[in-house]
Coordinates of C-alpha atoms in Angstrom, one line a residue:
M1 CA 2.5 -20.2 11.4
K2 CA 4.7 -17.3 10.2
I3 CA 2.7 -14.1 9.7
I4 CA 4.1 -11.4 7.4
A5 CA 2.2 -8.1 7.6
I6 CA 2.8 -6.2 4.3
E7 CA 1.4 -2.7 5.0
E8 CA 3.2 -1.4 8.1
H9 CA 4.2 2.3 8.2
V10 CA 7.0 4.5 9.3
L11 CA 7.6 8.3 9.3
P12 CA 11.3 9.4 9.6
N13 CA 11.9 12.8 11.1
D14 CA 13.4 14.3 7.9
V15 CA 10.2 13.4 6.0
K16 CA 8.0 14.8 8.7
N17 CA 10.1 18.0 8.7
A18 CA 9.9 18.3 4.9
W19 CA 6.1 18.0 5.1
S20 CA 6.1 20.7 7.8
T21 CA 8.4 23.2 6.1
T22 CA 7.7 22.8 2.4
P23 CA 4.6 24.8 1.2
G24 CA 1.8 22.5 0.1
A25 CA 3.6 19.3 1.3
D26 CA 1.3 18.6 4.2
D27 CA -2.1 17.7 2.7
G28 CA -3.7 17.9 6.1
T29 CA -3.0 14.4 7.2
L30 CA 0.0 15.2 9.3
A31 CA -2.4 16.0 12.0
L32 CA -3.4 12.3 12.1
N33 CA 0.1 11.4 13.3
R34 CA 0.1 12.7 16.8
G35 CA 0.8 11.3 20.2
V36 CA 1.4 7.6 20.4
I37 CA 0.9 7.2 16.7
E38 CA 3.8 9.6 16.0
E39 CA 6.0 7.8 18.5
R40 CA 5.3 4.4 16.9
L41 CA 5.8 5.7 13.4
A42 CA 9.2 6.9 14.3
D43 CA 10.4 3.8 16.1
L44 CA 12.2 1.2 14.1
G45 CA 13.7 -0.8 17.0
E46 CA 12.9 -2.7 20.1
K47 CA 9.6 -1.0 20.9
R48 CA 8.2 -1.8 17.5
L49 CA 9.5 -5.4 17.7
A50 CA 7.8 -5.8 21.1
L51 CA 4.5 -4.7 19.8
M52 CA 4.9 -7.0 16.8
D53 CA 5.5 -9.9 19.2
E54 CA 2.5 -8.9 21.3
T55 CA 0.1 -8.9 18.3
G56 CA 1.6 -12.1 16.8
V57 CA 3.3 -10.6 13.7
D58 CA 6.7 -12.2 12.7
V59 CA 7.7 -9.8 9.9
Q60 CA 6.7 -6.3 9.0
V61 CA 7.1 -4.9 5.5
L62 CA 7.9 -1.3 6.2
S63 CA 6.7 1.6 4.1
L64 CA 6.4 5.4 4.4
T65 CA 3.0 6.6 5.5
T66 CA 0.8 8.8 3.3
P67 CA 1.1 11.1 1.4
G68 CA 4.6 9.9 0.7
L69 CA 6.8 12.3 -1.3
N70 CA 4.1 13.2 -3.9
N71 CA 3.8 16.8 -2.8
L72 CA 7.5 17.6 -2.5
G73 CA 8.5 18.1 -6.2
D74 CA 12.2 17.8 -6.9
H75 CA 13.0 17.8 -3.2
G76 CA 11.5 14.3 -3.1
I77 CA 14.3 12.9 -5.2
D78 CA 17.0 13.1 -2.6
L79 CA 14.6 12.4 0.2
A80 CA 13.5 9.2 -1.5
R81 CA 17.1 8.0 -1.7
R82 CA 17.7 8.8 2.0
T83 CA 14.5 7.2 3.1
N84 CA 15.1 4.0 1.2
D85 CA 18.6 3.8 2.4
M86 CA 17.3 4.1 6.0
L87 CA 14.7 1.4 5.4
A88 CA 17.5 -0.9 3.9
E89 CA 19.6 -0.2 7.0
T90 CA 16.7 -1.2 9.3
V91 CA 16.1 -4.4 7.3
A92 CA 19.8 -5.2 7.5
T93 CA 19.8 -4.7 11.3
Y94 CA 16.8 -7.0 11.8
P95 CA 16.7 -9.2 8.6
S96 CA 14.4 -11.8 10.1
R97 CA 11.8 -9.2 11.2
F98 CA 11.7 -6.5 8.6
Q99 CA 11.3 -6.1 4.8
A100 CA 10.6 -2.9 2.9
L101 CA 8.7 -1.3 0.1
S102 CA 10.5 1.7 -1.4
V103 CA 9.1 5.2 -1.6
L104 CA 9.4 7.0 -5.0
P105 CA 9.7 10.6 -6.0
S106 CA 6.7 10.3 -8.2
A107 CA 6.6 13.9 -9.3
D108 CA 9.6 13.2 -11.5
A109 CA 8.8 10.2 -13.8
D110 CA 12.4 9.3 -14.7
A111 CA 13.7 9.7 -11.2
A112 CA 10.9 7.6 -9.8
A113 CA 11.7 4.8 -12.2
R114 CA 15.4 5.0 -11.4
E115 CA 14.8 4.9 -7.7
L116 CA 12.5 1.9 -8.0
Q117 CA 15.3 0.0 -9.9
R118 CA 18.0 1.1 -7.4
S119 CA 15.9 0.2 -4.4
V120 CA 15.0 -3.2 -5.6
E121 CA 18.3 -4.2 -7.2
H122 CA 20.7 -2.7 -4.7
L123 CA 18.8 -2.3 -1.5
G124 CA 16.6 -5.4 -1.6
C125 CA 13.2 -3.7 -1.4
K126 CA 10.3 -6.0 -2.3
G127 CA 8.5 -3.4 -4.4
A128 CA 7.2 0.1 -3.9
I129 CA 4.4 2.0 -2.4
L130 CA 2.5 4.6 -4.4
Y131 CA 0.0 7.2 -3.1
G132 CA -2.2 7.9 -6.1
R133 CA -2.2 11.3 -7.6
V134 CA 0.6 13.8 -7.9
G135 CA -1.3 17.0 -7.6
E136 CA -4.1 16.7 -10.1
K137 CA -2.4 13.9 -12.1
S138 CA -4.0 10.6 -11.4
M139 CA -2.2 7.3 -11.8
D140 CA -3.3 6.9 -15.5
H141 CA -1.2 10.0 -16.3
P142 CA 2.0 9.4 -18.3
I143 CA 4.1 10.5 -15.4
F144 CA 3.6 7.1 -13.8
G145 CA 4.4 5.2 -17.0
P146 CA 8.1 4.6 -16.4
T147 CA 7.4 3.3 -12.9
F148 CA 4.9 0.8 -14.2
A149 CA 7.3 -0.3 -16.8
V150 CA 10.2 -0.9 -14.4
A151 CA 7.9 -2.7 -11.8
A152 CA 6.7 -5.0 -14.6
E153 CA 10.3 -5.6 -15.8
L154 CA 11.6 -6.4 -12.3
G155 CA 8.6 -8.4 -11.4
V156 CA 7.8 -6.5 -8.2
P157 CA 4.5 -5.3 -6.8
L158 CA 3.2 -1.8 -6.3
L159 CA 1.0 -1.0 -3.3
I160 CA -1.6 1.7 -4.1
H161 CA -2.0 3.5 -0.8
P162 CA -4.8 6.0 0.0
Q163 CA -4.2 9.7 -0.3
I164 CA -6.6 12.4 0.8
P165 CA -8.8 13.6 -2.1
Q166 CA -7.9 16.9 -3.7
S167 CA -9.3 20.0 -2.0
S168 CA -12.1 20.5 -4.6
V169 CA -13.5 17.0 -3.9
R170 CA -13.1 17.5 -0.1
E171 CA -15.1 20.7 -0.3
A172 CA -17.8 19.2 -2.4
Y173 CA -18.3 15.9 -0.5
Y174 CA -16.5 15.8 2.8
S175 CA -16.9 19.3 4.4
G176 CA -19.4 21.1 6.6
F177 CA -19.1 19.2 9.8
G178 CA -16.2 21.0 11.5
A179 CA -12.5 20.4 11.0
P180 CA -12.0 17.2 12.9
V181 CA -15.0 15.4 11.3
D182 CA -14.2 16.8 7.9
L183 CA -10.7 15.5 8.1
A184 CA -11.8 12.1 9.4
L185 CA -14.5 11.7 6.8
S186 CA -12.2 12.6 3.9
T187 CA -9.5 10.2 5.1
F188 CA -10.0 7.1 7.2
G189 CA -13.8 7.4 7.3
L190 CA -14.4 7.1 3.6
G191 CA -12.5 9.5 1.3
W192 CA -9.2 7.6 1.4
H193 CA -10.8 4.5 0.2
Y194 CA -12.8 5.9 -2.7
E195 CA -9.7 7.7 -3.8
A196 CA -7.4 4.7 -3.8
G197 CA -10.1 2.5 -5.4
M198 CA -10.6 5.0 -8.2
Q199 CA -6.9 5.0 -9.0
F200 CA -7.0 1.3 -9.6
V201 CA -10.1 1.6 -11.8
R202 CA -8.4 4.4 -13.8
I203 CA -5.2 2.4 -14.6
V204 CA -7.4 -0.5 -15.7
L205 CA -9.4 1.7 -18.0
A206 CA -6.3 3.5 -19.3
G207 CA -4.9 0.1 -20.5
V208 CA -1.9 0.0 -18.1
F209 CA -2.3 -3.8 -17.7
D210 CA -2.8 -4.3 -21.4
R211 CA 0.6 -2.7 -21.9
H212 CA 2.1 -4.5 -18.9
P213 CA 0.2 -7.7 -18.4
N214 CA 2.5 -9.0 -15.7
L215 CA 2.3 -5.9 -13.6
Q216 CA 0.9 -6.6 -10.1
V217 CA -0.7 -4.1 -7.8
I218 CA -2.0 -4.3 -4.2
L219 CA -5.0 -2.6 -2.7
G220 CA -5.5 -2.4 1.0
H221 CA -8.7 -2.3 3.1
W222 CA -10.0 -5.4 1.2
G223 CA -9.8 -3.6 -2.2
E224 CA -10.7 0.0 -1.4
L225 CA -14.4 -0.6 -2.2
V226 CA -13.6 -2.0 -5.7
I227 CA -14.5 -5.6 -5.0
F228 CA -17.8 -4.7 -3.4
Y229 CA -19.0 -3.1 -6.7
L230 CA -17.6 -5.5 -9.2
E231 CA -21.1 -6.3 -10.4
R232 CA -21.3 -2.7 -11.6
L233 CA -17.7 -2.2 -12.6
V234 CA -17.8 -5.2 -15.0
M235 CA -20.5 -3.3 -17.0
L236 CA -17.7 -1.0 -18.2
D237 CA -16.9 -3.7 -20.6
R238 CA -19.6 -2.3 -22.8
V239 CA -17.6 0.8 -23.6
S240 CA -14.0 0.3 -22.4
G241 CA -12.4 -1.2 -25.5
L242 CA -9.8 -3.1 -23.4
K243 CA -8.2 -6.3 -24.5
H244 CA -9.9 -8.2 -21.7
P245 CA -13.0 -7.9 -19.5
F246 CA -12.6 -5.8 -16.4
I247 CA -12.8 -8.9 -14.2
H248 CA -9.7 -10.3 -15.9
Y249 CA -7.6 -7.5 -14.5
V250 CA -9.0 -8.0 -11.1
R251 CA -8.2 -11.7 -11.1
N252 CA -4.8 -11.4 -12.8
N253 CA -3.2 -8.1 -11.7
L254 CA -4.7 -7.4 -8.3
Y255 CA -3.8 -8.5 -4.8
L256 CA -5.9 -7.6 -1.7
T257 CA -4.9 -7.1 1.9
P258 CA -7.0 -6.2 5.0
S259 CA -5.0 -3.3 6.4
G260 CA -6.1 -4.3 9.9
M261 CA -9.8 -4.7 9.0
Y262 CA -10.2 -8.1 10.6
N263 CA -13.5 -9.1 9.1
E264 CA -14.0 -12.6 7.8
A265 CA -17.0 -11.6 5.7
Y266 CA -14.8 -9.2 3.8
L267 CA -12.1 -11.8 3.5
R268 CA -14.6 -14.2 2.0
Q269 CA -15.7 -11.6 -0.6
A270 CA -12.0 -10.9 -1.4
V271 CA -11.4 -14.6 -2.0
D272 CA -14.5 -14.8 -4.2
A273 CA -13.2 -11.8 -6.2
V274 CA -9.5 -12.6 -6.7
G275 CA -9.0 -16.2 -5.3
V276 CA -7.2 -17.5 -2.3
D277 CA -3.8 -17.1 -4.0
R278 CA -4.2 -13.3 -4.1
I279 CA -4.9 -12.3 -0.5
L280 CA -2.1 -10.9 1.7
F281 CA -2.1 -10.2 5.4
S282 CA -1.5 -6.7 6.9
T283 CA -2.2 -4.8 10.1
D284 CA -1.8 -1.2 9.0
Y285 CA 0.5 -0.6 11.9
P286 CA 0.4 1.7 13.9
Y287 CA -2.9 3.1 12.9
Q288 CA -4.9 -0.1 13.4
Y289 CA -2.7 -1.6 16.3
R290 CA -4.7 -3.5 18.9
P291 CA -3.3 -5.5 21.8
G292 CA -4.2 -9.0 22.7
N293 CA -2.4 -11.1 20.0
D294 CA -5.2 -10.1 17.7
A295 CA -3.4 -10.5 14.4
R296 CA -2.5 -14.1 15.1
L297 CA -5.9 -14.9 16.6
F298 CA -7.6 -13.5 13.5
V299 CA -5.6 -15.6 11.1
E300 CA -5.7 -18.8 13.2
G301 CA -9.5 -18.4 13.8
L302 CA -10.5 -18.1 10.2
S303 CA -12.7 -20.8 8.7
L304 CA -10.1 -21.3 5.9
D305 CA -8.4 -24.6 5.8
N306 CA -4.8 -24.8 7.0
G307 CA -3.3 -24.5 3.6
E308 CA -5.3 -21.4 2.8
K309 CA -4.4 -19.9 6.1
L310 CA -0.7 -20.4 5.3
K311 CA -1.2 -18.7 1.9
F312 CA -2.8 -15.7 3.6
A313 CA -0.3 -15.5 6.4
H314 CA 2.9 -15.5 4.4
Q315 CA 3.1 -17.8 1.4
N316 CA 1.3 -15.6 -1.1
W317 CA 3.6 -12.7 -0.2
E318 CA 6.7 -14.8 -0.6
A319 CA 5.5 -16.1 -3.9
L320 CA 4.7 -12.6 -5.2
T321 CA 8.1 -11.2 -4.2
V322 CA 10.3 -14.2 -5.1
G323 CA 11.4 -12.2 -8.2
S324 CA 12.6 -9.3 -6.1
A325 CA 14.6 -11.6 -3.9
S326 CA 16.3 -13.4 -6.8
N327 CA 16.9 -10.2 -8.8
S328 CA 18.4 -8.1 -6.0
V329 CA 21.7 -8.1 -4.2
P330 CA 21.3 -5.9 -1.1
S331 CA 24.4 -3.8 -0.7
S332 CA 25.5 -1.0 1.6
P333 CA 23.5 2.1 0.8

């Protein structure tokens, strides 16, 4: 059984250096990438492949870790090109083991859309990864409009990755326990997941999917809390004025992936929410890496039937990204 993990992260040195030297670029999460995590984020060769083999993953879909280039302003334009070129070179070196999601300079609406088109059509990227807000501008802001339009036109997915909440939210909800706990609570403990889930809810309510009915987005961590509150979210239909009920967008525009949360109860709820054709596998490497062949053991040990396991392991991703494969001709960066 081939296993494709679709949310697997990297951090090139030039991006790390930009976060460290550009005022405001490091949102506090650079501190999470220390020690062995830092080493594994930087490695794009044999060590990464060995750990993939050890955990049972055949293919990683590579993407830049959070917060991407959202805090770099115009500097992100050139850095996005260089990062995507590097990802394409890595995929070309190991074409049977790696794919890539492009990173976009989201602070510049037109540059982001151009880079999405370039990275898909000329570099062979399977879609793009977004990180929610640019400053105070959430994903329903017009700055994201050109990116949504290009993604819909090309037929490629957008992964909405968590970003740390803005400082005012962190101060109100995630502070008061000391720096290490505050950071953890506002990121991987809870804050990341509310933040990413709210971005999806906002683009639904803003009519993004009414304008682009074929646009497909992905949420990690089994839906970033959204699917666990669908009973309440569907009540927005009373006031939303959208073309379709809220649940329509969940079942027609959303894919879910575990991000290393190997919990069959969550998987079952995901299937109930979006259907077995809209679940994708991921490990959230290197943050959730665990030894012992655990990725493969999780998939093979599920109570799904064999056909459903194959969909989860690789077929759904291949079906979702078939358009990017047919529309793109990878070339030398």
